[in-house]
mmCIF file of C-alpha atoms and ligand atoms in Angstrom:
data_model
loop_
_atom_site.group_PDB
_atom_site.id
_atom_site.type_symbol
_atom_site.label_atom_id
_atom_site.label_comp_id
_atom_site.label_asym_id
_atom_site.label_seq_id
_atom_site.Cartn_x
_atom_site.Cartn_y
_atom_site.Cartn_z
ATOM 1 C CA MET A 92 -24.656 2.002 1.702
ATOM 2 C CA TYR A 93 -22.014 -0.508 0.646
ATOM 3 C CA GLN A 94 -22.596 -4.059 1.780
ATOM 4 C CA ILE A 95 -19.762 -6.290 2.950
ATOM 5 C CA GLU A 96 -20.087 -9.604 1.103
ATOM 6 C CA LYS A 97 -17.223 -11.362 2.830
ATOM 7 C CA ALA A 98 -15.164 -10.593 5.948
ATOM 8 C CA VAL A 99 -12.247 -12.804 7.001
ATOM 9 C CA LYS A 100 -9.314 -12.543 9.365
ATOM 10 C CA LEU A 101 -6.125 -13.274 7.408
ATOM 11 C CA ALA A 102 -3.642 -13.076 10.298
ATOM 12 C CA ASP A 103 -3.247 -11.411 13.682
ATOM 13 C CA LYS A 104 -4.792 -7.907 13.341
ATOM 14 C CA ILE A 105 -5.099 -8.249 9.531
ATOM 15 C CA TYR A 106 -8.560 -8.455 7.911
ATOM 16 C CA LEU A 107 -9.885 -8.833 4.363
ATOM 17 C CA MET A 108 -13.269 -7.517 3.250
ATOM 18 C CA VAL A 109 -15.033 -7.903 -0.092
ATOM 19 C CA VAL A 110 -17.413 -4.976 -0.542
ATOM 20 C CA LYS A 111 -20.223 -4.499 -3.059
ATOM 21 C CA ALA A 112 -19.322 -1.217 -4.767
ATOM 22 C CA PRO A 113 -20.176 -1.607 -8.482
ATOM 23 C CA ARG A 114 -19.169 1.894 -9.602
ATOM 24 C CA VAL A 115 -15.736 1.674 -7.966
ATOM 25 C CA ALA A 116 -15.265 -1.881 -9.267
ATOM 26 C CA ALA A 117 -16.150 -0.772 -12.810
ATOM 27 C CA SER A 118 -13.379 1.806 -13.058
ATOM 28 C CA CYS A 119 -10.657 1.086 -10.500
ATOM 29 C CA GLU A 120 -7.139 0.083 -11.546
ATOM 30 C CA PRO A 121 -4.123 -1.316 -9.676
ATOM 31 C CA GLY A 122 -2.409 1.332 -7.544
ATOM 32 C CA GLU A 123 -5.538 3.309 -6.682
ATOM 33 C CA PHE A 124 -7.200 3.559 -3.283
ATOM 34 C CA VAL A 125 -10.557 4.164 -1.623
ATOM 35 C CA ILE A 126 -11.642 6.078 1.480
ATOM 36 C CA VAL A 127 -14.242 4.386 3.651
ATOM 37 C CA ARG A 128 -16.439 5.536 6.537
ATOM 38 C CA MET A 129 -18.421 3.260 8.790
ATOM 39 C CA GLY A 130 -21.053 5.849 9.675
ATOM 40 C CA GLU A 131 -22.112 9.381 8.802
ATOM 41 C CA GLU A 132 -19.881 10.843 11.519
ATOM 42 C CA GLY A 133 -17.197 8.173 11.149
ATOM 43 C CA GLU A 134 -13.475 8.621 10.456
ATOM 44 C CA ARG A 135 -12.351 8.654 6.865
ATOM 45 C CA ILE A 136 -9.988 5.720 6.438
ATOM 46 C CA PRO A 137 -7.907 5.267 3.243
ATOM 47 C CA PHE A 138 -7.258 1.738 1.953
ATOM 48 C CA THR A 139 -5.316 0.696 -1.109
ATOM 49 C CA ILE A 140 -7.319 -1.644 -3.306
ATOM 50 C CA CYS A 141 -6.300 -5.315 -3.028
ATOM 51 C CA ASP A 142 -8.539 -6.775 -5.738
ATOM 52 C CA TYR A 143 -11.676 -6.067 -7.738
ATOM 53 C CA ASP A 144 -14.202 -8.032 -9.743
ATOM 54 C CA ARG A 145 -15.877 -5.894 -12.409
ATOM 55 C CA GLU A 146 -18.572 -8.488 -13.165
ATOM 56 C CA ALA A 147 -19.531 -9.077 -9.547
ATOM 57 C CA GLY A 148 -19.210 -5.343 -8.794
ATOM 58 C CA THR A 149 -17.008 -5.945 -5.757
ATOM 59 C CA VAL A 150 -13.814 -4.418 -4.409
ATOM 60 C CA THR A 151 -11.516 -6.137 -1.898
ATOM 61 C CA VAL A 152 -9.670 -4.215 0.805
ATOM 62 C CA VAL A 153 -7.206 -5.508 3.394
ATOM 63 C CA PHE A 154 -6.419 -3.631 6.584
ATOM 64 C CA GLN A 155 -4.518 -3.894 9.815
ATOM 65 C CA THR A 156 -6.058 -2.748 13.097
ATOM 66 C CA VAL A 157 -3.978 0.203 14.292
ATOM 67 C CA GLY A 158 -6.464 2.183 16.394
ATOM 68 C CA ALA A 159 -10.061 2.572 17.505
ATOM 69 C CA SER A 160 -11.620 2.986 14.040
ATOM 70 C CA THR A 161 -9.939 0.003 12.402
ATOM 71 C CA GLU A 162 -10.569 -2.074 15.560
ATOM 72 C CA LYS A 163 -14.293 -1.263 15.252
ATOM 73 C CA MET A 164 -14.144 -2.042 11.561
ATOM 74 C CA SER A 165 -12.630 -5.463 12.218
ATOM 75 C CA ALA A 166 -15.864 -6.426 14.053
ATOM 76 C CA LEU A 167 -17.979 -5.911 10.897
ATOM 77 C CA LYS A 168 -19.359 -9.091 9.345
ATOM 78 C CA ALA A 169 -20.769 -10.146 5.970
ATOM 79 C CA GLY A 170 -24.129 -8.373 5.576
ATOM 80 C CA ASP A 171 -22.996 -5.232 7.462
ATOM 81 C CA CYS A 172 -22.503 -2.030 5.471
ATOM 82 C CA PHE A 173 -20.060 0.847 5.082
ATOM 83 C CA HIS A 174 -21.725 4.251 4.959
ATOM 84 C CA ASP A 175 -19.223 5.550 2.378
ATOM 85 C CA PHE A 176 -16.869 3.790 0.002
ATOM 86 C CA VAL A 177 -15.349 6.578 -2.085
ATOM 87 C CA GLY A 178 -13.090 5.914 -5.033
ATOM 88 C CA PRO A 179 -11.192 5.097 -7.019
ATOM 89 C CA LEU A 180 -8.817 7.799 -5.734
ATOM 90 C CA GLY A 181 -5.206 8.526 -6.674
ATOM 91 C CA ASN A 182 -3.505 7.472 -9.891
ATOM 92 C CA PRO A 183 -3.177 3.977 -11.307
ATOM 93 C CA SER A 184 0.273 2.363 -11.499
ATOM 94 C CA GLU A 185 2.305 3.753 -14.418
ATOM 95 C CA PHE A 186 2.357 0.462 -16.341
ATOM 96 C CA VAL A 187 -1.443 0.456 -16.719
ATOM 97 C CA LYS A 188 -1.033 3.249 -19.312
ATOM 98 C CA GLU A 189 1.858 1.574 -21.151
ATOM 99 C CA ASP A 190 1.864 -0.669 -24.185
ATOM 100 C CA PRO A 191 1.701 -4.309 -22.974
ATOM 101 C CA GLY A 192 4.155 -5.222 -25.774
ATOM 102 C CA ALA A 193 6.809 -2.916 -24.281
ATOM 103 C CA LEU A 194 6.043 -4.170 -20.774
ATOM 104 C CA ARG A 195 6.690 -7.772 -21.785
ATOM 105 C CA GLY A 196 10.354 -6.949 -22.374
ATOM 106 C CA ARG A 197 10.732 -5.571 -18.849
ATOM 107 C CA ARG A 198 11.669 -7.601 -15.774
ATOM 108 C CA TYR A 199 9.782 -6.527 -12.659
ATOM 109 C CA LEU A 200 10.677 -7.269 -9.052
ATOM 110 C CA PHE A 201 7.903 -6.503 -6.551
ATOM 111 C CA VAL A 202 8.810 -6.186 -2.880
ATOM 112 C CA ALA A 203 5.808 -6.515 -0.569
ATOM 113 C CA GLY A 204 6.257 -5.835 3.143
ATOM 114 C CA GLY A 205 3.640 -7.155 5.580
ATOM 115 C CA VAL A 206 0.226 -5.595 4.917
ATOM 116 C CA GLY A 207 1.801 -3.916 1.854
ATOM 117 C CA THR A 208 1.302 -7.320 0.168
ATOM 118 C CA ALA A 209 -2.342 -6.341 -0.397
ATOM 119 C CA PRO A 210 -1.710 -3.415 -2.809
ATOM 120 C CA VAL A 211 1.044 -5.387 -4.583
ATOM 121 C CA TYR A 212 -1.345 -8.225 -5.500
ATOM 122 C CA PRO A 213 -3.584 -6.383 -8.055
ATOM 123 C CA GLN A 214 -0.476 -5.046 -9.811
ATOM 124 C CA VAL A 215 1.108 -8.477 -10.220
ATOM 125 C CA LYS A 216 -2.249 -9.959 -11.245
ATOM 126 C CA TRP A 217 -2.798 -7.183 -13.843
ATOM 127 C CA LEU A 218 0.687 -7.763 -15.302
ATOM 128 C CA LYS A 219 0.074 -11.509 -15.546
ATOM 129 C CA GLU A 220 -3.253 -10.891 -17.308
ATOM 130 C CA HIS A 221 -1.325 -8.775 -19.845
ATOM 131 C CA GLY A 222 1.370 -11.406 -20.425
ATOM 132 C CA VAL A 223 4.040 -9.866 -18.177
ATOM 133 C CA GLN A 224 5.804 -12.077 -15.635
ATOM 134 C CA ALA A 225 6.892 -10.419 -12.406
ATOM 135 C CA ASP A 226 8.930 -11.863 -9.548
ATOM 136 C CA VAL A 227 7.661 -11.089 -6.057
ATOM 137 C CA ILE A 228 9.238 -10.990 -2.612
ATOM 138 C CA ILE A 229 6.854 -11.070 0.362
ATOM 139 C CA GLY A 230 8.436 -10.142 3.675
ATOM 140 C CA ALA A 231 6.884 -10.557 7.117
ATOM 141 C CA LYS A 232 8.062 -10.673 10.712
ATOM 142 C CA THR A 233 7.099 -14.342 11.020
ATOM 143 C CA LYS A 234 5.311 -17.001 8.915
ATOM 144 C CA ASP A 235 1.958 -16.486 10.701
ATOM 145 C CA LEU A 236 1.889 -12.894 9.420
ATOM 146 C CA LEU A 237 2.358 -13.827 5.753
ATOM 147 C CA ILE A 238 -0.781 -13.005 3.761
ATOM 148 C CA LEU A 239 -2.086 -13.762 0.238
ATOM 149 C CA THR A 240 0.760 -16.184 -0.517
ATOM 150 C CA GLU A 241 -1.433 -18.641 -2.477
ATOM 151 C CA GLU A 242 -2.961 -15.851 -4.588
ATOM 152 C CA MET A 243 0.472 -14.350 -5.211
ATOM 153 C CA LYS A 244 1.951 -17.744 -6.185
ATOM 154 C CA GLU A 245 -0.718 -17.936 -8.918
ATOM 155 C CA ALA A 246 0.027 -14.447 -10.238
ATOM 156 C CA ALA A 247 3.815 -14.180 -9.885
ATOM 157 C CA GLY A 248 6.596 -15.563 -12.079
ATOM 158 C CA THR A 249 8.528 -16.662 -8.994
ATOM 159 C CA LEU A 250 7.443 -15.952 -5.431
ATOM 160 C CA TYR A 251 10.147 -15.549 -2.777
ATOM 161 C CA ILE A 252 9.372 -15.428 0.942
ATOM 162 C CA ALA A 253 11.437 -13.699 3.620
ATOM 163 C CA THR A 254 10.715 -13.765 7.341
ATOM 164 C CA ASP A 255 12.607 -11.752 9.928
ATOM 165 C CA ASP A 256 12.756 -14.760 12.278
ATOM 166 C CA GLY A 257 13.488 -17.359 9.588
ATOM 167 C CA SER A 258 10.249 -19.298 10.245
ATOM 168 C CA ALA A 259 9.597 -19.473 6.450
ATOM 169 C CA GLY A 260 11.767 -18.850 3.390
ATOM 170 C CA TYR A 261 14.820 -16.591 3.519
ATOM 171 C CA HIS A 262 15.927 -15.739 7.064
ATOM 172 C CA GLY A 263 16.082 -11.942 7.203
ATOM 173 C CA MET A 264 14.543 -8.774 5.838
ATOM 174 C CA VAL A 265 13.512 -8.169 2.248
ATOM 175 C CA THR A 266 16.640 -6.081 1.617
ATOM 176 C CA GLY A 267 18.857 -9.108 2.383
ATOM 177 C CA LEU A 268 16.877 -11.199 -0.087
ATOM 178 C CA ILE A 269 17.052 -8.531 -2.833
ATOM 179 C CA GLU A 270 20.825 -8.456 -2.407
ATOM 180 C CA ASP A 271 20.954 -12.232 -2.497
ATOM 181 C CA LEU A 272 18.950 -12.412 -5.741
ATOM 182 C CA VAL A 273 20.635 -9.535 -7.573
ATOM 183 C CA VAL A 274 24.217 -9.568 -6.293
ATOM 184 C CA ARG A 275 24.875 -13.217 -5.395
ATOM 185 C CA GLN A 276 22.542 -14.997 -7.828
ATOM 186 C CA GLY A 277 23.048 -12.404 -10.608
ATOM 187 C CA LYS A 278 19.343 -11.984 -11.440
ATOM 188 C CA HIS A 279 18.567 -8.957 -13.580
ATOM 189 C CA TYR A 280 15.583 -6.680 -13.044
ATOM 190 C CA ASP A 281 14.647 -3.472 -14.889
ATOM 191 C CA VAL A 282 12.183 -2.108 -12.322
ATOM 192 C CA CYS A 283 11.556 -2.666 -8.619
ATOM 193 C CA VAL A 284 8.197 -1.813 -7.014
ATOM 194 C CA ALA A 285 8.324 -1.679 -3.213
ATOM 195 C CA ILE A 286 5.201 -1.344 -1.049
ATOM 196 C CA GLY A 287 5.121 -1.743 2.721
ATOM 197 C CA PRO A 288 6.090 0.141 5.858
ATOM 198 C CA MET A 289 7.833 3.458 5.197
ATOM 199 C CA ILE A 290 11.040 2.246 6.847
ATOM 200 C CA MET A 291 11.150 -0.785 4.525
ATOM 201 C CA MET A 292 10.648 1.377 1.439
ATOM 202 C CA LYS A 293 13.414 3.704 2.611
ATOM 203 C CA PHE A 294 15.944 0.874 2.998
ATOM 204 C CA VAL A 295 14.870 -0.868 -0.210
ATOM 205 C CA CYS A 296 15.448 2.428 -2.050
ATOM 206 C CA LEU A 297 18.871 2.965 -0.469
ATOM 207 C CA LEU A 298 19.850 -0.501 -1.683
ATOM 208 C CA THR A 299 18.337 -0.291 -5.173
ATOM 209 C CA LYS A 300 20.003 3.092 -5.694
ATOM 210 C CA LYS A 301 23.349 1.364 -5.119
ATOM 211 C CA LEU A 302 22.263 -1.402 -7.504
ATOM 212 C CA ALA A 303 21.137 1.194 -10.115
ATOM 213 C CA LEU A 304 17.696 -0.425 -10.119
ATOM 214 C CA PRO A 305 14.883 2.112 -10.734
ATOM 215 C CA THR A 306 12.326 1.797 -7.920
ATOM 216 C CA ILE A 307 8.710 2.850 -7.499
ATOM 217 C CA VAL A 308 7.141 3.116 -4.054
ATOM 218 C CA SER A 309 3.531 3.571 -2.961
ATOM 219 C CA LEU A 310 3.214 6.039 -0.108
ATOM 220 C CA ASN A 311 0.491 5.947 2.515
ATOM 221 C CA PRO A 312 0.972 9.059 4.624
ATOM 222 C CA ILE A 313 -1.829 10.471 6.788
ATOM 223 C CA MET A 314 -4.762 11.292 4.513
ATOM 224 C CA VAL A 315 -7.981 13.163 5.236
ATOM 225 C CA ASP A 316 -9.983 14.218 2.177
ATOM 226 C CA GLY A 317 -8.024 12.239 -0.430
ATOM 227 C CA THR A 318 -8.722 14.901 -3.044
ATOM 228 C CA GLY A 319 -5.791 17.334 -2.700
ATOM 229 C CA MET A 320 -7.674 19.886 -0.564
ATOM 230 C CA CYS A 321 -6.367 19.478 2.972
ATOM 231 C CA GLY A 322 -2.616 19.050 2.532
ATOM 232 C CA ALA A 323 -2.344 16.324 5.186
ATOM 233 C CA CYS A 324 -0.627 13.890 2.849
ATOM 234 C CA ARG A 325 2.157 16.205 1.652
ATOM 235 C CA VAL A 326 5.510 14.607 0.907
ATOM 236 C CA THR A 327 8.701 15.914 -0.647
ATOM 237 C CA VAL A 328 9.787 14.181 -3.838
ATOM 238 C CA GLY A 329 12.999 15.526 -5.347
ATOM 239 C CA ASP A 330 12.759 19.246 -4.671
ATOM 240 C CA GLN A 331 8.987 19.356 -5.057
ATOM 241 C CA VAL A 332 6.119 19.164 -2.582
ATOM 242 C CA LYS A 333 3.602 16.554 -3.678
ATOM 243 C CA PHE A 334 0.269 15.393 -2.289
ATOM 244 C CA ALA A 335 0.250 11.610 -2.154
ATOM 245 C CA CYS A 336 -3.507 11.437 -2.727
ATOM 246 C CA VAL A 337 -3.626 13.291 -6.045
ATOM 247 C CA ASP A 338 -0.012 13.227 -7.295
ATOM 248 C CA GLY A 339 0.596 9.635 -6.147
ATOM 249 C CA PRO A 340 0.339 7.398 -4.291
ATOM 250 C CA GLU A 341 3.217 6.005 -6.418
ATOM 251 C CA PHE A 342 6.466 7.945 -6.764
ATOM 252 C CA ASP A 343 10.065 7.466 -7.846
ATOM 253 C CA GLY A 344 11.436 5.957 -4.629
ATOM 254 C CA HIS A 345 14.927 7.315 -5.221
ATOM 255 C CA LEU A 346 13.547 10.868 -4.982
ATOM 256 C CA VAL A 347 11.275 10.483 -1.930
ATOM 257 C CA HIS A 348 12.329 12.254 1.265
ATOM 258 C CA PHE A 349 11.527 9.301 3.549
ATOM 259 C CA ASP A 350 12.942 10.767 6.767
ATOM 260 C CA GLU A 351 10.676 13.787 6.489
ATOM 261 C CA ALA A 352 7.644 11.585 5.667
ATOM 262 C CA MET A 353 8.331 9.346 8.683
ATOM 263 C CA LYS A 354 8.829 12.363 10.932
ATOM 264 C CA ARG A 355 5.423 13.741 9.856
ATOM 265 C CA GLN A 356 3.779 10.398 10.682
ATOM 266 C CA GLN A 357 5.386 10.481 14.142
ATOM 267 C CA ILE A 358 4.371 14.118 14.746
ATOM 268 C CA TYR A 359 0.728 13.212 14.055
ATOM 269 C CA LYS A 360 0.861 10.664 16.869
ATOM 270 C CA THR A 361 1.229 13.257 19.653
ATOM 271 C CA GLN A 362 -1.260 15.940 20.634
ATOM 272 C CA GLU A 363 1.508 18.542 20.782
ATOM 273 C CA GLY A 364 2.734 17.573 17.317
ATOM 274 C CA ARG A 365 -0.767 17.805 15.870
ATOM 275 C CA ALA A 366 -1.208 21.208 17.493
ATOM 276 C CA MET A 367 2.041 22.356 15.866
ATOM 277 C CA LEU A 368 0.973 21.118 12.417
ATOM 278 C CA ARG A 369 -2.455 22.711 12.934
ATOM 279 C CA LEU A 370 -0.756 26.014 13.681
ATOM 280 C CA LYS A 371 1.481 25.778 10.617
ATOM 281 C CA GLU A 372 -0.866 24.134 8.127
ATOM 282 C CA GLY A 373 -4.435 24.436 9.426
ATOM 283 C CA ALA A 374 -6.707 21.658 10.731
ATOM 284 C CA THR A 375 -5.747 18.804 8.489
ATOM 285 C CA HIS A 376 -6.240 15.710 10.536
ATOM 286 C CA HIS A 377 -9.396 14.269 11.986
ATOM 287 C CA GLY A 378 -8.166 10.908 13.229
ATOM 288 C CA GLY A 379 -8.872 8.780 10.176
ATOM 289 C CA CYS A 380 -5.486 7.111 10.403
ATOM 290 C CA GLY A 381 -6.501 5.361 13.581
ATOM 291 C CA HIS A 382 -3.166 6.263 15.163
ATOM 292 C CA CYS A 383 -4.454 9.133 17.244
ATOM 293 C CA GLY A 384 -7.546 11.001 18.292
ATOM 294 C CA GLY A 385 -7.357 13.564 15.485
ATOM 295 C CA ASP A 386 -6.890 17.307 15.752
ATOM 296 C CA GLU A 387 -9.463 17.863 18.456
HETATM 297 P P1 NAD B 229 6.413 -5.231 9.121
HETATM 298 O O1 NAD B 229 6.836 -4.196 10.106
HETATM 299 O O2 NAD B 229 6.107 -6.586 9.603
HETATM 300 O O3 NAD B 229 7.484 -5.262 7.959
HETATM 301 C C1 NAD B 229 7.309 -6.070 6.812
HETATM 302 C C2 NAD B 229 8.642 -6.387 6.236
HETATM 303 O O4 NAD B 229 9.290 -5.190 5.830
HETATM 304 C C3 NAD B 229 9.613 -7.033 7.210
HETATM 305 O O5 NAD B 229 9.369 -8.396 7.329
HETATM 306 C C4 NAD B 229 10.949 -6.722 6.561
HETATM 307 O O6 NAD B 229 11.283 -7.651 5.568
HETATM 308 C C5 NAD B 229 10.684 -5.371 5.904
HETATM 309 N N1 NAD B 229 11.300 -4.337 6.724
HETATM 310 C C6 NAD B 229 10.816 -3.774 7.849
HETATM 311 N N2 NAD B 229 11.727 -2.892 8.350
HETATM 312 C C7 NAD B 229 12.781 -2.920 7.501
HETATM 313 C C8 NAD B 229 14.046 -2.248 7.482
HETATM 314 N N3 NAD B 229 14.398 -1.381 8.420
HETATM 315 N N4 NAD B 229 14.888 -2.554 6.467
HETATM 316 C C9 NAD B 229 14.566 -3.433 5.511
HETATM 317 N N5 NAD B 229 13.383 -4.086 5.477
HETATM 318 C C10 NAD B 229 12.524 -3.846 6.469
HETATM 319 O O7 NAD B 229 5.162 -4.758 8.304
HETATM 320 P P2 NAD B 229 3.686 -4.522 8.801
HETATM 321 O O8 NAD B 229 3.585 -4.546 10.284
HETATM 322 O O9 NAD B 229 2.747 -5.337 8.024
HETATM 323 O O10 NAD B 229 3.609 -3.019 8.279
HETATM 324 C C11 NAD B 229 2.587 -2.283 8.519
HETATM 325 C C12 NAD B 229 2.899 -0.922 7.902
HETATM 326 O O11 NAD B 229 2.772 -0.980 6.486
HETATM 327 C C13 NAD B 229 1.972 0.105 8.416
HETATM 328 O O12 NAD B 229 2.740 1.201 8.876
HETATM 329 C C14 NAD B 229 1.179 0.482 7.194
HETATM 330 O O13 NAD B 229 0.857 1.836 7.212
HETATM 331 C C15 NAD B 229 2.100 0.144 6.052
HETATM 332 N N6 NAD B 229 1.379 -0.125 4.805
HETATM 333 C C16 NAD B 229 1.771 0.548 3.732
HETATM 334 C C17 NAD B 229 1.073 0.422 2.549
HETATM 335 C C18 NAD B 229 1.464 1.244 1.395
HETATM 336 O O14 NAD B 229 0.674 1.416 0.489
HETATM 337 N N7 NAD B 229 2.682 1.747 1.364
HETATM 338 C C19 NAD B 229 0.002 -0.439 2.455
HETATM 339 C C20 NAD B 229 -0.364 -1.178 3.574
HETATM 340 C C21 NAD B 229 0.352 -1.005 4.757
HETATM 341 FE FE1 FES B 230 -4.135 14.520 0.298
HETATM 342 FE FE2 FES B 230 -5.829 15.873 1.814
HETATM 343 S S1 FES B 230 -5.379 13.744 1.869
HETATM 344 S S2 FES B 230 -4.491 16.645 0.320
#
């Protein structure tokens, strides 16, 4: 059992939990994820890691309530336990394996959309700890949905805010702000890392392709086992089929087939669509995404 040490609501439908999981905390790196289950028969829910403390043996996850399982999870309090907390899964961000000296010469722009701010944070924090300054854009629909801004301010070189309704920072979507920084203000970046809703990552990549700015995205398609066995998380990258859980979750954004990935997410939301995927690919989905009731 994995005890929750802290549970707080960050914004409407967005929750942060600090969980005692010493073995995961000892080896996890930015970019990786965990799969949690509330009970023995519970749904398997993947979460990207938002922070970790190796000494305290804790891992922080942030999630948005999108269905029955995450709604139930949001009611958990400090002292309650997860039945499973499996990880770290997936691959760490590329830069973790690189020479910090080489990284210091590189200018990073992180683009964090909504709840996608959570997986961006450990990356920016890791870079800062290794002497690399990264600029960060956080985008949200409105100022009340901005999360982790104080933590990000500490870790980032410069933090830019964009809200769709103009209630804080730049008035507009993150793509407008990227254009403003790079085209109008003439800022130079070597790498962009975009994490957020699939539609945001698609439009960020369309823009950065035009700007010739290499871009990494972190994909969170439907996942079941998280170990490459079920095929639920398949995505097309370039001309290759990849499994986000074992080949990713980070990929070259300019090669990702976003329309296909979004279509698969939509198909999983209807019973008929799930039946069709079950027919073509076998029973791959058991409802862990919280968007639907699963295959049954
Ligand atoms: P949101 O819908 O509020 O969008 C956040 C920001 O993304 C917006 O403020 C805007 O700046 C930008 N954006 C949205 N649509 C855009 C478009 N068409 N063009 C350009 N920019 C656009 O975000 P949310 O409600 O917090 O998003 C939740 C989604 O994020 C869920 O679907 C969840 O699965 C996903 N998510 C992804 C990851 C990941 O690892 N990729 C992690 C956590 C959450
Ligand atoms: Fe990736 Fe099953 S979740 S193969």
